[in-house]
Short mmCIF file of C-alpha atoms in Angstrom, two decimals:
data_model
loop_
_atom_site.label_atom_id
_atom_site.label_comp_id
_atom_site.label_asym_id
_atom_site.label_seq_id
_atom_site.Cartn_x
_atom_site.Cartn_y
_atom_site.Cartn_z
CA MET D 2 -19.35 15.03 244.20
CA ALA D 3 -22.63 16.97 243.68
CA GLN D 4 -25.28 14.33 242.82
CA GLN D 5 -26.15 13.85 238.95
CA ASP D 6 -29.24 15.25 236.88
CA CYS D 7 -31.93 12.37 237.51
CA CYS D 8 -32.71 13.71 233.38
CA SER D 9 -29.32 13.35 232.24
CA GLN D 10 -28.23 10.61 229.63
CA PRO D 11 -24.73 9.76 228.87
CA GLY D 12 -23.82 10.20 225.48
CA LEU D 13 -26.12 13.17 224.57
CA MET D 14 -25.29 16.05 222.59
CA LEU D 15 -24.51 19.54 224.26
CA PRO D 16 -26.86 22.19 222.30
CA ALA D 17 -23.09 23.79 220.52
CA ALA D 18 -23.02 20.37 219.01
CA ALA D 19 -26.32 19.84 217.92
CA LEU D 20 -26.19 23.05 216.02
CA GLU D 21 -23.26 22.39 213.96
CA LYS D 22 -25.06 19.05 212.76
CA MET D 23 -27.90 21.32 212.02
CA TYR D 24 -25.89 23.16 209.98
CA GLY D 25 -23.82 20.53 208.39
CA ALA D 26 -27.22 19.03 207.38
CA CYS D 27 -28.04 21.18 205.06
CA GLU D 28 -26.97 23.97 202.52
CA PRO D 29 -28.35 28.15 202.50
CA LEU D 30 -31.65 28.34 201.04
CA ILE D 31 -31.01 31.44 198.41
CA GLN D 32 -33.56 33.00 196.85
CA VAL D 33 -33.20 36.86 195.69
CA GLU D 34 -35.55 39.73 195.27
CA GLU D 35 -35.25 43.15 194.83
CA VAL D 36 -36.80 45.52 196.90
CA ALA D 37 -37.42 49.30 197.54
CA LEU D 38 -35.56 50.81 200.57
CA GLU D 39 -38.41 51.65 202.07
CA GLU D 40 -39.67 47.84 201.92
CA ALA D 41 -35.88 46.73 203.13
CA VAL D 42 -36.54 46.88 207.09
CA GLY D 43 -36.03 43.34 208.57
CA ARG D 44 -34.51 41.40 205.81
CA VAL D 45 -31.73 40.54 204.44
CA LEU D 46 -28.88 41.67 202.43
CA ALA D 47 -27.96 39.51 199.17
CA GLU D 48 -25.23 41.32 198.59
CA ASP D 49 -22.39 43.30 199.50
CA VAL D 50 -23.35 47.07 199.40
CA CYS D 51 -20.90 49.35 197.85
CA SER D 52 -21.38 53.02 198.36
CA ALA D 53 -22.33 54.56 195.15
CA ILE D 54 -20.51 58.07 195.89
CA ASP D 55 -18.04 59.56 198.13
CA LEU D 56 -18.79 60.20 201.56
CA PRO D 57 -18.85 63.47 202.38
CA GLY D 58 -18.93 64.22 198.58
CA PHE D 59 -17.25 67.54 199.34
CA ASP D 60 -15.09 69.41 201.70
CA ASN D 61 -17.25 70.59 204.50
CA SER D 62 -17.46 71.95 207.82
CA SER D 63 -18.17 70.67 210.78
CA MET D 64 -19.22 73.25 212.78
CA ASP D 65 -20.97 76.63 212.37
CA GLY D 66 -18.29 79.70 212.06
CA TYR D 67 -16.02 80.87 209.62
CA ALA D 68 -14.19 79.44 206.73
CA VAL D 69 -10.55 80.92 206.51
CA ARG D 70 -6.91 80.63 205.09
CA ALA D 71 -5.11 79.44 208.19
CA ALA D 72 -1.57 81.04 207.06
CA GLU D 73 -3.92 84.66 207.18
CA VAL D 74 -5.52 83.97 210.61
CA VAL D 75 -3.54 86.24 213.74
CA LYS D 76 -5.48 86.35 217.02
CA GLY D 77 -7.23 89.40 218.07
CA GLN D 78 -6.47 90.88 213.99
CA PRO D 79 -9.51 91.37 211.56
CA LEU D 80 -10.59 89.63 209.01
CA ALA D 81 -13.62 91.01 206.46
CA ILE D 82 -16.28 88.58 205.95
CA ALA D 83 -16.94 88.16 202.47
CA GLY D 84 -20.16 86.25 202.69
CA LYS D 85 -22.09 83.76 203.96
CA ALA D 86 -22.00 79.75 203.13
CA PHE D 87 -25.16 77.72 204.27
CA ALA D 88 -25.61 73.90 203.66
CA GLY D 89 -27.20 73.55 200.29
CA ILE D 90 -26.39 76.71 199.24
CA PRO D 91 -22.81 77.51 198.87
CA PHE D 92 -20.57 81.03 198.69
CA ASP D 93 -20.67 81.48 195.46
CA GLY D 94 -17.62 83.80 194.48
CA ASP D 95 -14.10 84.32 195.31
CA VAL D 96 -12.63 85.05 198.58
CA PRO D 97 -10.26 88.25 198.47
CA ALA D 98 -6.85 88.02 200.71
CA GLY D 99 -7.69 88.73 204.37
CA ALA D 100 -10.82 87.90 204.11
CA CYS D 101 -12.80 85.04 205.59
CA VAL D 102 -16.56 83.11 204.94
CA ARG D 103 -19.51 82.88 207.42
CA ILE D 104 -20.33 79.05 207.30
CA MET D 105 -22.69 76.98 208.85
CA THR D 106 -22.14 72.73 209.78
CA GLY D 107 -22.66 71.19 206.25
CA ALA D 108 -22.36 73.86 204.06
CA PRO D 109 -19.50 73.40 201.14
CA LEU D 110 -15.91 74.85 201.97
CA PRO D 111 -15.37 77.96 199.56
CA PRO D 112 -12.35 77.63 197.40
CA GLN D 113 -8.70 77.82 198.60
CA MET D 114 -10.21 78.43 202.77
CA ASP D 115 -8.83 75.28 204.12
CA ALA D 116 -9.33 75.96 208.26
CA ILE D 117 -13.02 76.28 209.94
CA ILE D 118 -12.89 78.56 213.19
CA MET D 119 -15.70 77.96 215.42
CA GLN D 120 -18.48 80.65 216.13
CA GLU D 121 -17.22 80.29 219.86
CA GLU D 122 -14.28 81.92 219.30
CA ALA D 123 -15.34 84.92 217.26
CA ASP D 124 -16.01 88.12 217.86
CA ALA D 125 -18.18 89.63 214.88
CA ASP D 126 -18.21 93.28 214.49
CA GLY D 127 -19.95 94.46 211.42
CA ASP D 128 -18.64 93.13 208.18
CA GLN D 129 -15.51 92.42 209.99
CA VAL D 130 -14.64 89.46 212.73
CA ARG D 131 -11.49 89.12 214.69
CA PHE D 132 -10.82 85.34 216.45
CA ARG D 133 -9.60 84.22 219.91
CA VAL D 134 -7.69 81.63 218.36
CA GLU D 135 -5.03 80.64 215.80
CA VAL D 136 -5.91 77.34 213.64
CA GLU D 137 -3.78 75.16 211.38
CA PRO D 138 -4.87 73.79 207.82
CA GLY D 139 -7.81 71.14 208.34
CA PHE D 140 -9.44 72.14 211.87
CA PHE D 141 -12.70 71.04 211.78
CA VAL D 142 -13.11 70.49 208.11
CA ARG D 143 -14.81 67.20 206.83
CA HIS D 144 -12.65 66.06 203.48
CA ARG D 145 -14.21 64.59 200.56
CA GLY D 146 -13.89 60.41 201.07
CA SER D 147 -12.94 60.84 204.53
CA GLU D 148 -15.44 58.33 205.81
CA LEU D 149 -15.90 56.89 202.60
CA LYS D 150 -14.70 56.22 199.01
CA GLN D 151 -16.76 55.40 195.74
CA GLY D 152 -16.97 51.52 195.56
CA GLN D 153 -16.06 50.92 199.23
CA GLN D 154 -17.92 48.10 200.88
CA VAL D 155 -20.18 49.50 203.63
CA LEU D 156 -22.71 46.92 204.38
CA ALA D 157 -21.93 42.74 203.49
CA ARG D 158 -24.24 40.17 202.29
CA GLY D 159 -26.27 38.54 204.93
CA THR D 160 -26.49 41.49 206.98
CA ARG D 161 -29.78 41.73 208.58
CA ILE D 162 -30.95 45.37 207.72
CA GLY D 163 -32.34 47.97 210.54
CA ALA D 164 -32.49 51.20 211.34
CA ALA D 165 -28.88 52.29 210.97
CA GLU D 166 -28.65 49.91 207.50
CA ILE D 167 -31.24 52.18 206.44
CA GLY D 168 -29.43 54.97 206.97
CA VAL D 169 -26.33 53.98 205.76
CA LEU D 170 -28.13 52.58 202.26
CA ALA D 171 -29.97 55.90 201.58
CA THR D 172 -26.67 58.06 202.42
CA VAL D 173 -24.69 56.06 199.95
CA GLY D 174 -27.28 56.64 197.37
CA HIS D 175 -29.33 53.51 197.05
CA GLY D 176 -32.95 53.10 196.23
CA ARG D 177 -33.42 50.01 195.86
CA VAL D 178 -31.53 46.80 197.53
CA GLN D 179 -31.42 43.19 196.76
CA VAL D 180 -32.35 40.91 199.37
CA LEU D 181 -32.94 37.71 200.25
CA LYS D 182 -36.27 36.52 200.56
CA PRO D 183 -37.27 35.21 203.71
CA LEU D 184 -37.83 31.97 205.20
CA THR D 185 -41.59 30.04 205.02
CA VAL D 186 -41.72 28.08 208.69
CA ALA D 187 -44.60 25.95 209.56
CA LEU D 188 -45.93 26.13 212.93
CA PHE D 189 -48.58 23.85 214.97
CA SER D 190 -49.19 22.60 218.31
CA THR D 191 -50.44 19.10 219.51
CA GLY D 192 -52.02 18.30 222.35
CA ASP D 193 -56.30 17.46 223.43
CA GLU D 194 -56.08 19.43 226.31
CA LEU D 195 -55.02 23.21 224.42
CA VAL D 196 -57.92 25.28 224.06
CA PRO D 197 -57.18 29.07 222.75
CA PRO D 198 -56.63 32.03 225.01
CA GLY D 199 -60.45 33.70 225.58
CA GLN D 200 -62.30 30.29 225.94
CA PRO D 201 -63.35 28.47 229.01
CA LEU D 202 -61.18 25.63 230.37
CA GLN D 203 -62.89 22.74 231.21
CA ALA D 204 -61.23 19.66 233.30
CA GLY D 205 -57.40 19.13 232.58
CA GLN D 206 -57.63 21.55 229.72
CA ILE D 207 -54.86 25.03 229.84
CA TYR D 208 -54.37 27.19 227.32
CA ASP D 209 -52.76 27.07 224.48
CA SER D 210 -49.71 29.69 224.93
CA ASN D 211 -46.41 27.96 223.15
CA ARG D 212 -47.66 28.98 219.71
CA HIS D 213 -48.63 32.40 220.28
CA ALA D 214 -45.26 33.00 221.89
CA LEU D 215 -43.09 30.72 219.35
CA ARG D 216 -45.16 32.83 216.33
CA THR D 217 -43.95 35.73 217.64
CA MET D 218 -40.45 34.69 217.83
CA LEU D 219 -40.15 33.47 215.22
CA GLN D 220 -41.82 36.48 213.39
CA ALA D 221 -38.70 38.32 215.26
CA MET D 222 -36.07 36.36 213.46
CA GLY D 223 -37.63 37.19 209.82
CA ALA D 224 -39.43 34.21 209.02
CA LYS D 225 -42.96 34.15 207.38
CA VAL D 226 -45.16 32.04 209.77
CA ILE D 227 -47.78 29.87 208.68
CA ASP D 228 -49.87 29.14 211.32
CA LEU D 229 -52.08 25.94 211.36
CA GLY D 230 -53.00 25.92 214.71
CA VAL D 231 -53.27 23.35 217.59
CA ILE D 232 -53.64 19.83 216.39
CA ALA D 233 -55.05 16.73 218.15
CA ASP D 234 -53.49 14.10 219.54
CA ASP D 235 -54.60 11.58 216.68
CA LEU D 236 -52.11 9.74 214.59
CA GLU D 237 -54.06 10.77 211.26
CA LEU D 238 -54.87 14.28 212.04
CA VAL D 239 -50.64 14.66 212.65
CA ARG D 240 -50.12 12.91 209.69
CA ASP D 241 -52.33 15.50 207.62
CA ALA D 242 -50.71 18.70 209.62
CA PHE D 243 -47.48 17.52 208.52
CA ARG D 244 -48.02 16.67 204.94
CA ARG D 245 -49.43 20.07 204.82
CA ALA D 246 -46.58 21.94 206.88
CA ASP D 247 -44.27 19.95 204.63
CA GLU D 248 -45.80 21.34 201.09
CA LEU D 249 -46.12 24.82 202.48
CA ALA D 250 -42.72 25.39 204.15
CA ASP D 251 -39.09 25.58 204.34
CA VAL D 252 -39.09 24.81 208.10
CA VAL D 253 -41.57 22.80 210.28
CA VAL D 254 -41.55 23.78 214.11
CA THR D 255 -44.01 22.33 216.20
CA SER D 256 -44.62 22.49 219.91
CA GLY D 257 -45.21 19.36 222.25
CA GLY D 258 -45.16 15.66 220.96
CA VAL D 259 -41.92 15.01 221.03
CA SER D 260 -41.49 13.18 224.54
CA VAL D 261 -42.29 9.30 224.93
CA GLY D 262 -45.72 9.58 225.92
CA GLU D 263 -48.49 7.08 224.50
CA ALA D 264 -50.11 9.72 222.58
CA ASP D 265 -46.78 11.51 221.66
CA TYR D 266 -47.22 11.05 217.50
CA ILE D 267 -44.68 13.65 216.14
CA LYS D 268 -41.89 11.00 216.30
CA VAL D 269 -44.17 8.06 214.81
CA VAL D 270 -45.12 10.29 211.51
CA LEU D 271 -41.24 11.37 211.26
CA ASP D 272 -40.18 7.74 211.13
CA GLU D 273 -42.73 7.59 208.18
CA MET D 274 -42.26 10.71 206.36
CA GLY D 275 -38.59 11.39 207.14
CA LYS D 276 -35.67 10.72 209.01
CA ILE D 277 -35.27 12.35 212.70
CA ASN D 278 -31.32 13.53 212.98
CA PHE D 279 -31.51 13.74 216.63
CA TRP D 280 -33.64 13.57 219.63
CA LYS D 281 -32.99 14.56 223.15
CA LEU D 282 -29.89 16.79 224.15
CA ALA D 283 -28.18 17.47 226.99
CA ILE D 284 -30.16 20.90 227.83
CA LYS D 285 -32.25 22.38 230.29
CA PRO D 286 -35.08 23.10 230.11
CA GLY D 287 -35.45 21.65 226.42
CA LYS D 288 -34.16 17.73 226.65
CA PRO D 289 -36.70 16.55 224.26
CA PHE D 290 -35.68 18.86 221.30
CA ALA D 291 -35.75 16.88 218.04
CA PHE D 292 -34.33 17.66 214.33
CA GLY D 293 -34.93 16.05 211.38
CA LYS D 294 -35.97 16.46 207.22
CA LEU D 295 -38.68 15.82 205.91
CA PRO D 296 -39.44 15.45 201.83
CA ASN D 297 -39.46 19.01 201.35
CA SER D 298 -38.71 20.69 204.41
CA TRP D 299 -36.66 20.82 207.91
CA PHE D 300 -38.03 20.13 211.01
CA CYS D 301 -37.58 21.17 214.49
CA GLY D 302 -39.80 19.54 217.14
CA LEU D 303 -39.81 21.41 220.13
CA PRO D 304 -41.10 20.40 223.85
CA GLY D 305 -44.51 20.86 224.81
CA ASN D 306 -43.59 23.35 228.04
CA PRO D 307 -43.77 26.72 227.49
CA VAL D 308 -40.17 27.52 229.04
CA SER D 309 -38.67 24.27 227.44
CA SER D 310 -40.03 25.39 223.73
CA MET D 311 -39.03 29.20 224.06
CA VAL D 312 -35.69 28.15 225.06
CA THR D 313 -34.85 25.64 222.53
CA CYS D 314 -36.54 28.28 219.50
CA TYR D 315 -34.15 30.78 221.01
CA GLN D 316 -30.75 28.85 221.39
CA LEU D 317 -31.50 26.22 218.66
CA VAL D 318 -34.27 27.34 216.25
CA GLN D 319 -32.49 30.95 215.88
CA PRO D 320 -29.15 30.38 214.38
CA PHE D 321 -30.42 26.99 212.33
CA LEU D 322 -32.84 29.70 210.61
CA GLN D 323 -29.71 32.14 210.47
CA HIS D 324 -27.60 29.73 208.92
CA LEU D 325 -30.59 28.39 206.81
CA GLY D 326 -31.58 31.70 205.45
CA GLY D 327 -28.23 32.88 204.15
CA GLU D 328 -27.85 35.86 207.39
CA ARG D 329 -24.77 36.04 209.15
CA ARG D 330 -24.86 34.09 212.02
CA GLN D 331 -24.67 36.02 214.93
CA GLN D 332 -22.80 35.32 217.64
CA ALA D 333 -24.55 35.73 221.60
CA LEU D 334 -23.37 38.58 223.49
CA THR D 335 -21.95 36.72 226.68
CA LEU D 336 -21.00 38.63 229.61
CA THR D 337 -19.63 37.88 233.25
CA ALA D 338 -21.63 38.73 236.66
CA THR D 339 -21.59 38.28 240.08
CA LEU D 340 -24.60 35.99 241.07
CA THR D 341 -26.68 37.56 243.91
CA ASP D 342 -28.83 34.40 245.16
CA ARG D 343 -28.05 30.68 245.16
CA ILE D 344 -28.69 28.57 242.40
CA ARG D 345 -29.76 24.74 242.41
CA LYS D 346 -28.23 22.81 239.46
CA LYS D 347 -27.01 19.03 239.14
CA PRO D 348 -24.29 18.27 237.12
CA GLY D 349 -25.06 16.65 233.53
CA ARG D 350 -27.00 19.21 231.15
CA GLN D 351 -26.08 22.45 230.03
CA GLU D 352 -28.44 25.12 232.13
CA TYR D 353 -30.03 28.37 230.79
CA GLN D 354 -31.65 29.79 233.90
CA ARG D 355 -33.57 32.82 233.89
CA GLY D 356 -32.09 36.11 235.33
CA VAL D 357 -32.40 39.86 235.29
CA LEU D 358 -29.21 41.37 234.96
CA SER D 359 -27.87 44.89 236.45
CA ARG D 360 -25.24 47.23 237.34
CA ALA D 361 -24.49 47.80 240.60
CA ASP D 362 -23.69 51.04 242.30
CA ASP D 363 -19.78 50.37 242.03
CA GLY D 364 -20.82 49.59 238.11
CA GLN D 365 -20.32 46.09 238.31
CA LEU D 366 -22.61 43.42 236.73
CA ARG D 367 -24.50 41.34 238.76
CA VAL D 368 -27.51 39.10 238.07
CA GLU D 369 -30.02 37.22 240.19
CA THR D 370 -32.47 34.50 239.27
CA THR D 371 -36.25 35.41 238.30
CA GLY D 372 -36.99 32.77 241.08
CA ALA D 373 -38.60 29.09 240.41
CA GLN D 374 -37.36 27.62 237.24
CA GLY D 375 -39.81 25.16 236.82
CA SER D 376 -40.15 24.50 232.89
CA ASP D 377 -43.83 25.35 232.97
CA MET D 378 -43.56 28.80 234.50
CA THR D 379 -43.72 31.44 231.39
CA THR D 380 -43.32 34.27 234.09
CA SER D 381 -39.67 33.20 234.77
CA MET D 382 -38.94 34.47 231.17
CA SER D 383 -41.56 37.73 230.95
CA ARG D 384 -39.35 38.65 234.02
CA ALA D 385 -36.01 37.70 232.80
CA ASN D 386 -33.69 39.80 230.71
CA CYS D 387 -31.20 37.22 230.68
CA PHE D 388 -29.84 33.53 230.76
CA ILE D 389 -27.78 32.58 233.25
CA VAL D 390 -25.73 29.74 231.15
CA LEU D 391 -24.57 26.81 233.49
CA ALA D 392 -21.79 24.40 232.17
CA ARG D 393 -23.06 20.57 231.71
CA ASP D 394 -20.70 19.49 234.87
CA GLU D 395 -21.39 22.54 237.21
CA GLY D 396 -22.72 22.23 240.23
CA GLY D 397 -25.09 24.79 242.71
CA LEU D 398 -23.85 27.69 242.82
CA GLU D 399 -23.47 30.16 246.15
CA PRO D 400 -24.00 34.14 246.28
CA GLY D 401 -21.13 35.38 244.66
CA ALA D 402 -19.97 33.10 242.51
CA GLN D 403 -19.05 34.76 238.83
CA VAL D 404 -21.28 33.28 236.33
CA SER D 405 -21.67 33.90 232.08
CA VAL D 406 -24.67 35.18 231.32
CA GLU D 407 -26.35 35.87 228.02
CA PRO D 408 -28.73 39.14 227.31
CA PHE D 409 -31.61 38.53 225.25
CA ASN D 410 -31.84 39.95 222.21
CA GLN D 411 -34.76 41.54 219.89
CA VAL D 412 -36.53 38.03 219.89
CA LEU D 413 -36.96 38.38 223.43
CA GLY D 414 -37.83 41.69 223.42
CA GLY D 415 -33.86 42.58 224.75
CA LEU D 416 -30.80 44.08 222.68
#
């Protein structure tokens, strides 16, 4: 039997159970505003969106070619060319029997025409054309309303608006949309040892990397971030930071100060100001994650180790913000891949090791770790494009094992 993880504890919740508690603790904060289409990118729809028009709005050609009456086409027999139809410039007039219309992609289908023959199957000679094929009604015709009917839903409430959604909204005629106001997240780091990047380090000091990475992640999640900087390990300064953050934000996110050191004041202040719903999870890295309620906001306390803070922000804060902000929760994409190197793990906690997912020459997915998996090693994140997700009871694995992988989404620069 594999040796247990020395940091595991009986009864600690797995991340999925913790998320259910987080979801159950609060109702979404719904505030709505209307914005112009060009201001809607990255926002979340506050209502279902229906098409204002039929799409297409008229029968049209899906090919450059000739509009014909299918019954009049005989392979090799000429038809007269009665005129031309372009996108935005329809053919105007009647088409005599035994005639056709030169037509371009997207142009309206002339009345009584019921098929398109693409130009590659046609031989034009002056004002006549012969076809190398015969057709049936409907060939290469896009019929009115074949994609959408007027009033049909095209996007659901809670959808985050990206380039594709902008395209849909514009296509169906929506110049303005109702969106949810973004959540406000107050962010600060704690620790006397933290120094802003760009300044010289003194003995025992390190650069404050967590806050910069977390701010970027939170902004990618659509939050409006209020950066309160670095707070020294002083109880009154931590109290003041929490008071300001609670007044300003819907959610307060901190990095550091949630473990059990003598100078870790986060838990002390939370006990004074609010309530801790849970503290510590069966997750690696990120065990000291804390979640609670302040007078006016929710609190997510992330560990001080850089990788731990990023993993818990991604796996726990991201879905929580989706729920609280009224966004449709996105299920993580999970794939199965063949492990190419050895993994060290002890049972006891669910692990998120950093990996590089690729496709082998035979088409099969394979994954290798980024190397050493220390929770202080930010390069293990920058080199990765996925998490290798290892279940709580799993032990070490050898090359060739089948493992679950979770490709990074856009919050970590992935899919």
